[in-house]
Coordinates of C-alpha atoms in Angstrom, one line a residue:
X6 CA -34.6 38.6 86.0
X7 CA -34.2 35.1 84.2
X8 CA -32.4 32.7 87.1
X9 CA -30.8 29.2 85.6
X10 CA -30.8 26.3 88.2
X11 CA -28.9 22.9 87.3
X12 CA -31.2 20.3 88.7
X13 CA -29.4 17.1 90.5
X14 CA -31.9 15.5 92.8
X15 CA -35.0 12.5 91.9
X16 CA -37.7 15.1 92.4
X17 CA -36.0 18.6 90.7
X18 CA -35.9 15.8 87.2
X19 CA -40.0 15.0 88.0
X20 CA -40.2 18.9 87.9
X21 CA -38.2 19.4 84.8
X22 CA -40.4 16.5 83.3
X23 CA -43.6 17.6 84.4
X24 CA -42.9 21.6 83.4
X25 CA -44.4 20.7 79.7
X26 CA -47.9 19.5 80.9
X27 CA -48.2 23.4 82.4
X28 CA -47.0 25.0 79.4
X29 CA -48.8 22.7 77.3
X30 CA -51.7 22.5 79.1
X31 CA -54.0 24.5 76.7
X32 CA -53.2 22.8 73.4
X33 CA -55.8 20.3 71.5
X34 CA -52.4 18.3 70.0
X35 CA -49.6 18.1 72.8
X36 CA -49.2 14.2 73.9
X37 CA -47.4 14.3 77.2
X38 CA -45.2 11.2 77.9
X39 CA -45.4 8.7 80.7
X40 CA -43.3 11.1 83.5
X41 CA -41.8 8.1 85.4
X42 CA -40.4 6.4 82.2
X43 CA -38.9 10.4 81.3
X44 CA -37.2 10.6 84.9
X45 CA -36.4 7.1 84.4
X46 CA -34.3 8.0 81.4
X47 CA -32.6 10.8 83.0
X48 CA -31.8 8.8 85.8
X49 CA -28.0 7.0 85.5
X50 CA -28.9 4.3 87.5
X51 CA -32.1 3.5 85.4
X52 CA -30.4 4.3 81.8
X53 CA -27.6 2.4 80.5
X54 CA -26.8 5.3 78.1
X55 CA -24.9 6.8 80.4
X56 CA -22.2 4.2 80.5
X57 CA -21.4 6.3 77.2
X58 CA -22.9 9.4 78.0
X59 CA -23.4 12.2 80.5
X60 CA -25.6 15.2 80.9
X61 CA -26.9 18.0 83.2
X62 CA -30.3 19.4 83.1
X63 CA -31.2 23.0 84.0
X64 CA -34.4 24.8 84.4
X65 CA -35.4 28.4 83.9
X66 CA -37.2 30.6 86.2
X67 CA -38.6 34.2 85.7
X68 CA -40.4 35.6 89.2
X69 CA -40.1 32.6 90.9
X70 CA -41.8 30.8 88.2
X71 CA -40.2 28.0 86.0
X72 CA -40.6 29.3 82.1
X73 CA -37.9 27.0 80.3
X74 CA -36.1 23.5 81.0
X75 CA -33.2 21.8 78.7
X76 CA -31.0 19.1 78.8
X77 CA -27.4 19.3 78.0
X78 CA -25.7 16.1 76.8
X79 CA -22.5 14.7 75.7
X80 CA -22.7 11.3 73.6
X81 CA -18.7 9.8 74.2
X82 CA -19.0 7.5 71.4
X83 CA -20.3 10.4 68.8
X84 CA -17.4 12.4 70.6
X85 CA -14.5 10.3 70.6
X86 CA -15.3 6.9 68.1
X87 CA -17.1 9.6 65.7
X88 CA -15.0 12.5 66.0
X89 CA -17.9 14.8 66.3
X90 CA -17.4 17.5 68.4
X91 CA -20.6 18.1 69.4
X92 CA -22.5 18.7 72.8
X93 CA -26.1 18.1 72.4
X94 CA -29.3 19.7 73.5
X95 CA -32.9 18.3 74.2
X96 CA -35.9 18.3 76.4
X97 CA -36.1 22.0 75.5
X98 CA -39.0 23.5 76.3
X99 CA -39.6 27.5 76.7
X100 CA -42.1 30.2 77.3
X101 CA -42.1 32.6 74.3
X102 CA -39.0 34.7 75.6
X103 CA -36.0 35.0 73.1
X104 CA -33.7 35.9 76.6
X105 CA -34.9 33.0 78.3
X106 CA -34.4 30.8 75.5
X107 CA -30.5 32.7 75.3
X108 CA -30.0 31.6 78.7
X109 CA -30.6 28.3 78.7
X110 CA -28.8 27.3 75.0
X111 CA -25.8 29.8 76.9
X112 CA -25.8 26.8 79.6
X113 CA -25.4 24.0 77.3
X114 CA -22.7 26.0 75.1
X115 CA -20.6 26.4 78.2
X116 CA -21.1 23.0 79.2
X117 CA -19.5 21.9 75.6
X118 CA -16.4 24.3 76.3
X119 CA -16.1 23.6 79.5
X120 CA -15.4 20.0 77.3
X121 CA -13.5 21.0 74.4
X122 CA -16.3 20.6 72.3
X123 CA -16.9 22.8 69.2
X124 CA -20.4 23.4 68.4
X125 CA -24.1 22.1 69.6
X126 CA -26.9 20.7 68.4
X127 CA -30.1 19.9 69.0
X128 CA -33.1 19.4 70.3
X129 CA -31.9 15.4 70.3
X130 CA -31.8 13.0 72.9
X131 CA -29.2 10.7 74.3
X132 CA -29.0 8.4 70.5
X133 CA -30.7 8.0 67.2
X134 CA -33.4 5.8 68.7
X135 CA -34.4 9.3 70.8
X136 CA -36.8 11.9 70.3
X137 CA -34.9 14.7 68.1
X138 CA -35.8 17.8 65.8
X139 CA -38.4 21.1 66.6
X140 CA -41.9 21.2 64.9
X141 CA -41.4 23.1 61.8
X142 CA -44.3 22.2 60.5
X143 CA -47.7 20.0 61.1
X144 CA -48.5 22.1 64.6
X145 CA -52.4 21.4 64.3
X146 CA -51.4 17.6 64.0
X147 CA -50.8 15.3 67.1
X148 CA -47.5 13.9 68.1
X149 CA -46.8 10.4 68.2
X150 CA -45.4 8.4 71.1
X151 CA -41.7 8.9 69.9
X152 CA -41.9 12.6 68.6
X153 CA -42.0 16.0 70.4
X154 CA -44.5 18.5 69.9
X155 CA -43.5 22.7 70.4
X156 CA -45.5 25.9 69.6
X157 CA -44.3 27.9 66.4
X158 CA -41.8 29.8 67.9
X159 CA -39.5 27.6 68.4
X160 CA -37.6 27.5 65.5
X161 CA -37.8 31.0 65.3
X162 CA -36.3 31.4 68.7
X163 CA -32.7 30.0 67.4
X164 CA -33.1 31.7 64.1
X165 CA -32.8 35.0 66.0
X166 CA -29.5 33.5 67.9
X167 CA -28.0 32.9 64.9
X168 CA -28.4 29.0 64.8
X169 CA -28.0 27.4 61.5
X170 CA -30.6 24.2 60.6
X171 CA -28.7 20.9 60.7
X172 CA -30.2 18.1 60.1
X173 CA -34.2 17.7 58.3
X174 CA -36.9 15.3 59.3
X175 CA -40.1 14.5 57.4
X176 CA -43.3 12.5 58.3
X177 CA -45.9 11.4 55.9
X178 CA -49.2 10.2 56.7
X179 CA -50.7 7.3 54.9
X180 CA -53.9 6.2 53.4
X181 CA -54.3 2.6 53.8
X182 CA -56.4 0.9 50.2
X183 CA -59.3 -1.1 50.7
X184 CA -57.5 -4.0 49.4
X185 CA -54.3 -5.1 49.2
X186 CA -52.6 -4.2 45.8
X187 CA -52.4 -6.7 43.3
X188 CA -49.2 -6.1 41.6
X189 CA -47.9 -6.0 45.3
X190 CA -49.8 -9.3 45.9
X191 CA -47.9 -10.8 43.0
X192 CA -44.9 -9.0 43.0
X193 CA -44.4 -10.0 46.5
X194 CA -44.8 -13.6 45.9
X195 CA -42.2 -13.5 43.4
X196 CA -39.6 -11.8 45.7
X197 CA -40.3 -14.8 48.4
X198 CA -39.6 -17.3 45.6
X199 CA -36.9 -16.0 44.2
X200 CA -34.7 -15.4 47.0
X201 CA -36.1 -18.6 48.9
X202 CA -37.4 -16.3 52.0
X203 CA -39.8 -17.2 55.4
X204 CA -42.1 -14.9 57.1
X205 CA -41.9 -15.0 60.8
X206 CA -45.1 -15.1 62.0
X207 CA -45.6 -14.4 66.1
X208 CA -49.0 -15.0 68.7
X209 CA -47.1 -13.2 71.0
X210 CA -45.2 -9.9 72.1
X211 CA -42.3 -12.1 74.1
X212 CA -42.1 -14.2 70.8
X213 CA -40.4 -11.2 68.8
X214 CA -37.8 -11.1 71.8
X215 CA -35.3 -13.3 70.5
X216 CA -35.2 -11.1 67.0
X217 CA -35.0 -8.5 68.6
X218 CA -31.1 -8.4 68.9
X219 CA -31.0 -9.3 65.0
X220 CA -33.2 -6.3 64.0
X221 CA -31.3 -3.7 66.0
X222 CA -28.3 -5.2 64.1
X223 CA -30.5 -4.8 60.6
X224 CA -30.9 -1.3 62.3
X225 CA -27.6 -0.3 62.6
X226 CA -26.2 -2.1 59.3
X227 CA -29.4 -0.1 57.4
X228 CA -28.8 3.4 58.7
X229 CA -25.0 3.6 59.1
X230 CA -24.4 6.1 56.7
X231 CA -26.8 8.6 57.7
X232 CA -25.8 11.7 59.0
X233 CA -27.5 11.4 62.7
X234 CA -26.2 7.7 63.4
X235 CA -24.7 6.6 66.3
X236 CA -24.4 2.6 66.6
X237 CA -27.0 1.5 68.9
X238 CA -25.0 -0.2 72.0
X239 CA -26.3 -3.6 73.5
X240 CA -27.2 -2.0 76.8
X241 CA -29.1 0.4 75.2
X242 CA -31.0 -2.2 73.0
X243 CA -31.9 -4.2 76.4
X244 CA -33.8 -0.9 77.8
X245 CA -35.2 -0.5 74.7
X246 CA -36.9 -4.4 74.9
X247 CA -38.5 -3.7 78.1
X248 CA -39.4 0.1 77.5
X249 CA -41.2 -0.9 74.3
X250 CA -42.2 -4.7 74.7
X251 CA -45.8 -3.5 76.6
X252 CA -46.6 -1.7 73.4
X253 CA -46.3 -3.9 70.8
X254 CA -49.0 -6.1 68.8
X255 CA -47.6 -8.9 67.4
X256 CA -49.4 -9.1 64.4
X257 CA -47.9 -5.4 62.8
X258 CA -44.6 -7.1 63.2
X259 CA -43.2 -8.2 59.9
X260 CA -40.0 -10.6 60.1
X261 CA -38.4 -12.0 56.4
X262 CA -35.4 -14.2 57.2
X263 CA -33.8 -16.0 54.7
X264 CA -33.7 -19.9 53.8
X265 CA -31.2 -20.8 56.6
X266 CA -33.0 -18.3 59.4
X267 CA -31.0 -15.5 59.6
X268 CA -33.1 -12.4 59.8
X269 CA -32.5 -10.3 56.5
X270 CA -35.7 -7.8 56.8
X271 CA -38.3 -5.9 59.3
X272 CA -40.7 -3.7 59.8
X273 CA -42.5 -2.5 63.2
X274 CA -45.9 -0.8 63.5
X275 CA -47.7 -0.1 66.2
X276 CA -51.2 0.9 66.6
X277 CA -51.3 4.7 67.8
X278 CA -51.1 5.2 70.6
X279 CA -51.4 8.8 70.8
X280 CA -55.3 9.5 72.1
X281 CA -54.4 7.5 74.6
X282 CA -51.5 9.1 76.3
X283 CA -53.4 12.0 76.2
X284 CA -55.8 10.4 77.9
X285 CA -53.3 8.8 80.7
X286 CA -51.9 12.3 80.6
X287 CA -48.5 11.4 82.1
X288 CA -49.7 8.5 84.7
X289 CA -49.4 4.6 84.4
X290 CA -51.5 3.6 87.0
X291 CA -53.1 0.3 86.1
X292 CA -56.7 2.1 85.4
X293 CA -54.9 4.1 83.2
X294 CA -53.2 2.0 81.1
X295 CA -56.3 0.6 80.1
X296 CA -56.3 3.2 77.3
X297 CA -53.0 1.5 76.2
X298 CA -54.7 -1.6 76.2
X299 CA -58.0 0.1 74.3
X300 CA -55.3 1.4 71.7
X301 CA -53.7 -2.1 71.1
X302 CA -56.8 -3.8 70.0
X303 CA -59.5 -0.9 68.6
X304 CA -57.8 1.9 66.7
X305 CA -58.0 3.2 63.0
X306 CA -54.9 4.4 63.2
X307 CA -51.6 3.1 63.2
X308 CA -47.9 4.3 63.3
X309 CA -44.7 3.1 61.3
X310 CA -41.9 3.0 63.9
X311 CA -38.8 1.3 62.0
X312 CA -37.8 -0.9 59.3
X313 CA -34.7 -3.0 58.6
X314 CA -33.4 -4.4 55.3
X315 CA -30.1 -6.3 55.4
X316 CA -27.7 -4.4 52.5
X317 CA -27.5 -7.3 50.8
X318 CA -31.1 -7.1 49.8
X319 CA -31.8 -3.7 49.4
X320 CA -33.0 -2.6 46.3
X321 CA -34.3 -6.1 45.4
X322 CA -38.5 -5.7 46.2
X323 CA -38.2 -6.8 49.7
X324 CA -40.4 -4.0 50.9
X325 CA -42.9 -5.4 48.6
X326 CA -43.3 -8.6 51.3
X327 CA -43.2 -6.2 54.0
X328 CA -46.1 -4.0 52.7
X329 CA -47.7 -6.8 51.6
X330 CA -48.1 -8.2 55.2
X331 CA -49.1 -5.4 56.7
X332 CA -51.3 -4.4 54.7
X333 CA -52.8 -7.4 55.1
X334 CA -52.9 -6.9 59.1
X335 CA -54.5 -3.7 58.7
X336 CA -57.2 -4.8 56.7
X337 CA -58.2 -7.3 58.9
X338 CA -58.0 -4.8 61.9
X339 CA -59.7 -2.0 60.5
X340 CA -56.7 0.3 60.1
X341 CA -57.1 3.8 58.0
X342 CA -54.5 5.8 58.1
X343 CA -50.4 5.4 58.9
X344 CA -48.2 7.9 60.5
X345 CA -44.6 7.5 59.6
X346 CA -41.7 7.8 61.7
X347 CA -39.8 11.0 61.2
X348 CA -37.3 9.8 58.4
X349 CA -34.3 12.4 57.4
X350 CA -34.7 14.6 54.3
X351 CA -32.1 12.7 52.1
X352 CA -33.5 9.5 52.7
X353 CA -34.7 9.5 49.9
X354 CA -35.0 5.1 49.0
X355 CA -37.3 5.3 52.5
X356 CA -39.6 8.0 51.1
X357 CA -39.9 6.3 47.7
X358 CA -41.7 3.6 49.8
X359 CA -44.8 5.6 49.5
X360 CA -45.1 6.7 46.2
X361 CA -47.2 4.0 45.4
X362 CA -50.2 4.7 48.4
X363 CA -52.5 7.6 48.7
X364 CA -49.5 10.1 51.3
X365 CA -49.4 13.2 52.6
X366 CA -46.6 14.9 53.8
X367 CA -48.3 16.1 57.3
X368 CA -45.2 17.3 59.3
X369 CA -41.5 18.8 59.3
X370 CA -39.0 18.9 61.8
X371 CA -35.6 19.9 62.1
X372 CA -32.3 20.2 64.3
X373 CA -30.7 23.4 64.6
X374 CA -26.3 23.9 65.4
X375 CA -24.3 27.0 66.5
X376 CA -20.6 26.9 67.2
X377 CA -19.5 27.4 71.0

């Protein structure tokens, strides 16, 4: 007998946070996230998404034992600005059990109808700046700080329900040369020139804070005609400051603006932080986030989070700057290997980035929708 509770109170949203650290527990490449930032985000009074938003959560039991948890959510500005009739799924996490994963994706397709919505989709979070899209591929590969990791069956789970695949992510992981390029040495230099550009060069974290308002713009001016964007709202880009701000190292952050100031280009990288979140397995407690600290200053490995070229100067070698600079950083601090950021199928002038370095296409994800 497969029982759905809605959960309402502070401690049933630790519960359906902490449910993926059981069913998890046994796998070499799960990296669980820090629970009180997770219960933080589901909490109204913490996120300012839900000034646009609302969800309910639910969690699955089976003999008194919880064996699935998901997140139902309604984005108002997807819905009404949009005109996507979509309620969205996330969190999603199940035992191997097509009928409990029917009862729980039954919840959130009755919560849609229950709003006149027309079809769901998922797994996604509250935005475009959220976690989003099931494993497909890369399952013997850790996931990064901003990605979710599922067993194989997943996917296979909503195949058998009839759900139809949506939207595609790919990652790419990439070997960093022993020296920067020279054609991207002198090419760069050219591009600076020409266009009469400045790097922005920061000592520290809080230094980047008062771009940081100009690259979400960058953000939502680069990535507007994607099929997964929803503009990024101001509220949401102050939680996002002081939810990321901790983790950043000021010297992976590449800022171009042009000869009066404006910002027209960036790129953010941070050093991964993946090891050590397993290591912090879900707590913050000051000891703990030493292995944050660890992973800021002595890692091989880094991660490419997001980058932002104003229209106006797309297609003209900017990127050449940006790779040039980091490459630069990574030399000096001994990094190997970058993991990309998911980046959707069709984007196509994002992946082109890498043809020119040593790149493997290490992981797949992908969304899944189903009319209600």
């Amino acid at each position: 007998m497969i029982t759905i509770k809605e959960i309402t109170s502070k401690g049933g949203l630790t519960t359906f946070v902490k449910f993926p650290f059981e069913l998890y527990k046994d796998s070499p490449y799960y990296v669980p996230s820090i629970i009180k930032e997770e219960v933080d985000v589901m909490n109204p009074k913490k996120n300012p998404v839900f000034k646009n938003a609302d969800a309910k959560y639910f969690l699955a039991y089976k003999n008194n034992k919880i064996v699935g948890r998901i997140a139902a959510i309604i984005n108002w500005i997807e819905v009404k600005e949009q005109k996507k009739p979509k309620v969205r799924f996330g969190w999603f996490d199940v035992i191997d059990d097509l009928e409990v994963t029917k009862a729980l994706l039954q919840k959130v397709s009755e919560y849609g109808a229950q709003n006149s919505l027309e079809y769901m989709e998922g797994p996604v979070g509250f935005s475009n700046m959220d976690k989003a899209g099931i494993l497909i591929k890369g399952f013997e590969e850790l996931n990064t700080m901003i990605t979710w990791y599922n067993y194989p069956y997943y996917s296979k789970h909503l195949e058998k329900l009839n759900f139809e695949p949506a939207a595609t992510w790919v990652e790419y992981k990439i070997r960093i040369p022993k020296q920067t390029k020279e054609k991207v040495v002198k090419f760069a230099k050219v591009i600076k020139e020409r266009y009469e550009l400045n790097l922005l060069k920061f000592n520290k974290s809080k230094e980047i804070l008062q771009y940081a308002d100009d690259m979400f713009d960058l953000l939502n001016k680069t990535y507007s005609s994607l099929q997964t964007f929803v503009p990024i709202q101001q509220y949401q880009i102050d939680m996002y400051k002081k939810k990321y701000l901790p983790y950043l190292n000021p010297e992976y952050i590449t800022c171009i603006a042009d000869k009066t100031g404006k910002l027209i280009a960036f790129s953010i990288v941070m050093p991964s932080f993946s090891k050590a979140l397993k290591k912090m397995n879900g707590k913050i407690y000051p000891l703990r986030f030493l292995h944050i600290l660890k992973a800021q200053r002595r890692n091989d490995t880094a991660a490419f989070y997001l980058i932002g070229v104003d229209p106006k100067y797309q297609n003209k070698g900017i990127t050449a700057l940006i790779f040039k600079e980091m490459n630069e950083a990574f030399l000096r601090n001994g990094i190997e290997v970058v993991e990309t950021n998911p980046e959707l199928e069709e984007n196509k002038a994002i992946q082109a980035l890498w043809s020119g370095y040593e790149h493997e296409q290490h992981k797949v994800r992908r969304t899944f929708r189903k009319s209600i």
